[in-house]
Amino acid sequence: MPGRPAVAVAAPVWQAITAAGRASLGEDAFAAMGFPVPSADGREPWLIHAEAQTLDLAGGRWGAGCLKRTEHGGEWRWHPHPRFGLEQGRSATNWTSGQTPALRLRVVGTLPWADTNTLEITTQRRLDLERKLPNSQLAGAMTLLSQRRAADLPAAQWRRTLSFNSSRSLSYTCTLATTEGTPALQAAAMLALPTTMESSVVVCAEVLIDDRQAWATLLQLGWDTRLSLQEAQAVLLGAWETAAELLPEAIGTPDLHWSAPPTIELRLSSERSEPNGVLPPLTQVLDLTPFGDGDDRTAMAVTITAPPRLTADERRNLLRRALVHVGREFGYVDAGPEALL
């Protein structure tokens, strides 16, 4: 590569690069993933040994990343080095038609696996998911919002929605409503396999404050229904883990090659208009003062390019960095990690 030292690559590793990038649409593996970067371990930096377990790549359209062997010396898989961006994915607003919540905290994952034709949501996997959803991180995050306000309102009853359920898609909601039937809080989990309009597997998990007054009715008197920044962080963390770890179990947790970098999009939005038709700022339903002064926005979002499977500490640290990043990009220039858990 121009400006970089030459490096020799053992034939099995070279073959692994071409195999891992073969699924890239419309270009060869090296144009997609880049070329090997010399080892930084000090041992023959000009040579990539056949027994290497990881290999950094640079200069490709997919951005900085690396190849890693799967467990027990198995196949190589490409992993992106985490980075942030503000581009919105084409599935960012899927499953939102007709909804106008006071606050939406959403995680949307785009998983561009290759060779997804054999994937399906089997009956047994769907039943397993229905059994796990009440104990998921998403359900726990929703339950915690009321527990912090001295109310026992568990997210225990999950139901299939009337649409978006088939062998290639799933959609579940859990709704807390007043005795009159007014929805107060809602959690939702969705997955869709590729279609003619979308080439990737899409997963989504979110918590909505449908109606602040309805939620206040379910709480003891005097509790504020505006969320703290730390509560939003906890909800997004639970939604992220559910979307990236739990929902793919419904299609067998595939371990396929990527055809493009996987992404996770975090979205925070105020969507219920005032009587005058104006959307209130996000700060009316979410306390952003720990980030300092900033612009009045109705929504903020950040896209994270990162592997979907992370350790709990990796996901928590990446979420904190992402929220600081989105805060600064949307006018909260003094945002810092000390404001988060």
XYZ file of C-alpha atoms in Angstrom:
341
model
C 0.000 0.000 0.000
C 1.262 3.537 -0.716
C 3.056 4.975 2.289
C 3.213 1.658 4.173
C 6.015 -0.890 4.448
C 5.735 -4.111 2.500
C 4.692 -7.232 4.354
C 4.879 -10.906 3.446
C 1.815 -12.996 4.186
C 1.746 -16.764 4.694
C -0.355 -18.433 2.015
C -3.072 -19.767 4.390
C -3.599 -16.277 5.800
C -3.746 -14.745 2.319
C -6.361 -17.323 1.367
C -8.298 -16.493 4.540
C -8.454 -12.820 3.558
C -9.819 -13.615 0.112
C -12.357 -16.065 1.578
C -13.562 -13.638 4.250
C -14.060 -10.826 1.754
C -15.544 -12.917 -1.040
C -19.069 -11.973 0.014
C -18.471 -8.269 -0.583
C -20.910 -6.961 -3.163
C -19.367 -5.763 -6.406
C -15.676 -5.704 -5.412
C -12.814 -7.989 -4.468
C -11.785 -8.812 -0.928
C -8.896 -6.365 -0.760
C -10.908 -3.431 -2.093
C -13.468 -4.156 0.626
C -11.360 -5.080 3.646
C -7.964 -3.610 2.827
C -4.478 -5.069 2.965
C -2.551 -6.627 5.861
C -0.818 -4.236 8.252
C 2.595 -5.292 9.619
C 2.508 -6.882 13.042
C 3.166 -4.613 16.006
C 4.397 -7.400 18.299
C 8.036 -6.773 17.397
C 8.557 -10.277 16.031
C 9.390 -10.065 12.335
C 7.000 -7.145 11.644
C 7.444 -7.712 7.898
C 5.917 -11.209 8.079
C 2.366 -12.415 8.855
C 2.830 -15.968 10.136
C 0.505 -18.840 9.285
C -0.284 -19.388 12.977
C -1.418 -15.790 13.531
C -4.715 -15.471 15.395
C -5.510 -11.858 14.473
C -4.592 -9.689 11.535
C -5.128 -5.942 11.184
C -6.307 -4.654 7.804
C -6.348 -1.111 6.464
C -7.136 0.832 3.319
C -10.368 -0.892 2.350
C -13.835 0.565 1.768
C -15.124 -1.149 4.916
C -12.816 0.942 7.083
C -10.344 -0.166 9.730
C -10.831 -3.718 10.933
C -9.170 -7.036 11.519
C -9.483 -10.723 10.823
C -9.818 -13.016 13.827
C -9.907 -16.768 14.010
C -13.019 -18.306 15.502
C -12.599 -20.528 18.566
C -10.357 -23.592 18.385
C -8.468 -22.362 15.319
C -11.499 -22.287 13.067
C -12.430 -19.986 10.208
C -11.363 -16.382 9.991
C -13.985 -13.655 10.451
C -13.707 -9.929 9.751
C -14.392 -7.576 12.678
C -14.623 -3.793 12.373
C -12.679 -1.566 14.723
C -15.448 0.457 16.478
C -16.161 3.914 15.100
C -19.023 6.416 15.137
C -20.932 8.228 12.423
C -24.113 10.256 11.923
C -25.408 8.555 8.778
C -28.926 7.125 9.153
C -29.573 3.570 8.002
C -32.463 2.798 5.686
C -34.161 0.805 8.478
C -33.855 3.524 11.136
C -37.605 4.241 11.209
C -38.982 0.782 10.419
C -41.956 -0.328 12.521
C -42.913 3.229 13.537
C -45.960 3.865 11.338
C -48.824 5.460 13.276
C -46.821 5.885 16.493
C -46.295 9.208 18.268
C -44.643 8.478 21.619
C -43.515 11.230 23.945
C -40.067 9.609 23.949
C -38.550 6.787 21.932
C -35.251 5.144 22.923
C -34.379 2.819 20.051
C -31.565 0.517 18.968
C -31.521 -0.677 15.344
C -28.953 -3.202 14.181
C -28.069 -3.823 10.533
C -26.404 -7.213 10.093
C -25.293 -7.682 6.461
C -24.519 -11.386 6.552
C -23.860 -13.183 3.278
C -25.710 -16.343 2.242
C -28.824 -15.782 4.374
C -31.144 -17.783 2.106
C -31.315 -20.727 4.504
C -32.142 -18.622 7.574
C -35.654 -18.759 8.982
C -37.523 -18.238 12.229
C -38.554 -21.740 13.213
C -41.486 -22.501 15.490
C -39.215 -23.755 18.275
C -36.919 -20.737 18.110
C -39.913 -18.416 18.233
C -41.241 -20.204 21.314
C -37.815 -19.998 22.939
C -37.710 -16.251 22.275
C -41.200 -15.752 23.724
C -40.061 -17.553 26.860
C -36.933 -15.388 27.196
C -38.348 -11.945 26.415
C -39.912 -11.371 29.885
C -36.460 -11.932 31.418
C -34.498 -10.041 28.774
C -32.298 -7.024 29.376
C -34.869 -4.951 27.486
C -37.676 -6.039 29.815
C -35.474 -5.386 32.840
C -34.634 -1.878 31.656
C -38.304 -1.042 31.133
C -39.262 -2.453 34.540
C -36.494 -0.465 36.226
C -37.964 2.838 35.028
C -41.033 2.318 37.230
C -39.137 0.681 40.082
C -37.001 3.808 40.402
C -40.294 5.626 40.948
C -41.473 3.229 43.690
C -43.876 1.289 41.453
C -43.892 -2.432 40.689
C -44.781 -2.527 36.985
C -42.915 -5.500 35.477
C -42.542 -5.900 31.716
C -43.834 -9.453 31.918
C -46.560 -9.797 29.286
C -45.190 -9.907 25.729
C -47.492 -10.351 22.755
C -47.083 -10.864 19.041
C -48.160 -7.855 17.035
C -50.924 -8.236 14.466
C -48.430 -7.792 11.630
C -44.716 -8.369 10.955
C -44.789 -12.000 12.118
C -43.877 -14.781 9.699
C -41.102 -17.301 9.059
C -38.958 -14.320 8.010
C -39.928 -11.667 10.551
C -41.008 -11.250 14.148
C -42.481 -8.439 16.199
C -43.366 -8.386 19.901
C -44.551 -5.688 22.279
C -45.073 -5.323 26.001
C -47.465 -2.522 26.984
C -48.273 -1.017 30.372
C -51.614 0.791 30.253
C -54.010 2.546 32.622
C -57.280 0.933 33.693
C -58.952 2.958 30.926
C -56.622 1.331 28.378
C -54.365 4.315 27.658
C -50.843 3.025 26.847
C -48.231 4.445 29.210
C -44.989 2.548 28.555
C -44.130 0.128 25.810
C -41.196 -2.094 24.922
C -40.821 -3.686 21.509
C -38.530 -6.209 19.835
C -38.419 -6.840 16.085
C -36.373 -8.774 13.531
C -36.619 -9.050 9.750
C -34.678 -11.236 7.360
C -33.533 -9.734 4.036
C -36.169 -8.710 1.502
C -36.140 -7.327 -2.022
C -35.890 -3.855 -0.457
C -33.347 -4.638 2.300
C -30.321 -6.900 1.812
C -29.419 -7.210 5.503
C -30.887 -8.820 8.589
C -32.393 -6.003 10.674
C -32.951 -6.200 14.430
C -34.582 -3.591 16.644
C -35.319 -3.164 20.345
C -36.806 -0.073 21.961
C -38.645 1.440 24.901
C -41.315 4.088 24.381
C -42.911 6.453 26.855
C -46.232 6.539 25.037
C -47.980 8.990 27.340
C -46.342 10.723 30.294
C -49.665 11.497 31.972
C -50.811 7.888 31.654
C -47.528 6.724 33.187
C -47.918 9.245 36.013
C -51.342 7.715 36.709
C -49.687 4.336 37.283
C -47.098 5.816 39.655
C -47.454 7.217 43.138
C -48.135 10.934 43.298
C -45.210 13.289 42.936
C -42.890 11.272 40.709
C -41.373 12.972 37.670
C -41.833 11.149 34.364
C -38.940 12.892 32.644
C -36.097 10.393 32.291
C -32.587 11.041 33.519
C -29.620 10.623 31.197
C -28.501 7.622 33.254
C -31.923 5.992 32.801
C -31.720 6.513 29.054
C -28.274 4.957 29.107
C -29.595 1.878 30.960
C -32.500 1.490 28.516
C -30.236 1.749 25.461
C -27.812 -0.752 26.966
C -30.605 -3.275 27.583
C -32.060 -2.676 24.119
C -28.650 -3.086 22.478
C -27.955 -6.406 24.193
C -31.431 -7.696 23.341
C -31.172 -6.655 19.695
C -27.634 -7.924 19.133
C -27.569 -11.057 21.298
C -31.099 -12.332 21.987
C -33.039 -11.639 18.786
C -30.553 -13.387 16.437
C -31.188 -16.586 18.416
C -34.528 -16.727 16.586
C -32.589 -17.410 13.363
C -29.968 -19.630 14.951
C -27.291 -17.026 15.858
C -25.639 -17.297 12.434
C -21.848 -17.084 12.176
C -21.600 -16.070 8.525
C -19.200 -13.889 6.597
C -20.049 -10.212 6.288
C -20.916 -8.611 2.944
C -20.528 -5.119 4.488
C -19.729 -3.710 7.956
C -22.368 -4.384 10.663
C -23.815 -1.342 12.439
C -25.848 -0.437 15.503
C -27.843 2.800 15.504
C -28.889 4.486 18.761
C -31.836 6.877 18.461
C -33.405 9.222 21.026
C -36.464 11.100 19.778
C -39.409 13.212 20.960
C -42.320 12.423 18.617
C -45.594 13.627 20.166
C -46.626 17.071 18.939
C -48.027 19.787 21.171
C -51.599 21.007 20.481
C -50.099 23.671 18.217
C -48.513 20.956 16.080
C -44.934 21.670 17.186
C -42.714 18.837 18.391
C -41.338 19.565 21.875
C -37.570 19.439 22.347
C -35.990 16.251 23.565
C -35.042 17.976 26.826
C -38.727 18.156 27.798
C -38.840 14.370 28.186
C -35.144 13.609 28.793
C -32.889 15.474 31.232
C -29.685 16.278 29.353
C -28.342 18.824 31.835
C -25.421 16.535 32.847
C -24.090 17.207 29.344
C -24.215 20.965 29.937
C -25.858 23.554 27.734
C -26.886 22.548 24.240
C -29.264 23.042 21.354
C -32.971 22.271 21.547
C -33.325 19.158 19.436
C -36.246 16.829 18.862
C -33.985 13.875 18.092
C -30.394 12.674 18.281
C -28.855 9.572 16.737
C -25.480 7.945 16.284
C -24.450 4.944 14.195
C -21.796 2.633 15.619
C -19.831 0.346 13.337
C -18.882 -2.541 15.608
C -19.196 -6.321 15.966
C -22.685 -7.264 17.224
C -21.312 -9.696 19.805
C -19.467 -7.919 22.594
C -18.711 -8.542 26.236
C -20.827 -6.649 28.754
C -17.916 -4.307 29.568
C -17.136 -3.696 25.887
C -20.758 -2.806 25.133
C -21.087 -0.533 28.179
C -17.875 1.345 27.395
C -18.777 1.700 23.724
C -22.237 2.993 24.638
C -20.748 5.643 26.932
C -18.398 6.789 24.183
C -21.251 6.829 21.661
C -23.503 8.959 23.880
C -20.709 11.444 24.510
C -20.046 11.542 20.772
C -23.683 12.152 19.844
C -24.019 14.780 22.571
C -21.074 16.763 21.245
C -22.183 16.389 17.626
C -25.660 17.711 18.471
C -24.568 20.815 20.317
C -23.646 19.595 23.823
C -19.997 20.434 23.361
C -19.178 19.980 27.054
C -20.516 16.395 27.160
C -18.161 14.027 28.944
C -18.121 10.427 30.163
C -18.328 11.552 33.813
C -22.042 12.279 33.212
C -22.729 8.572 32.560
C -22.724 5.386 34.572
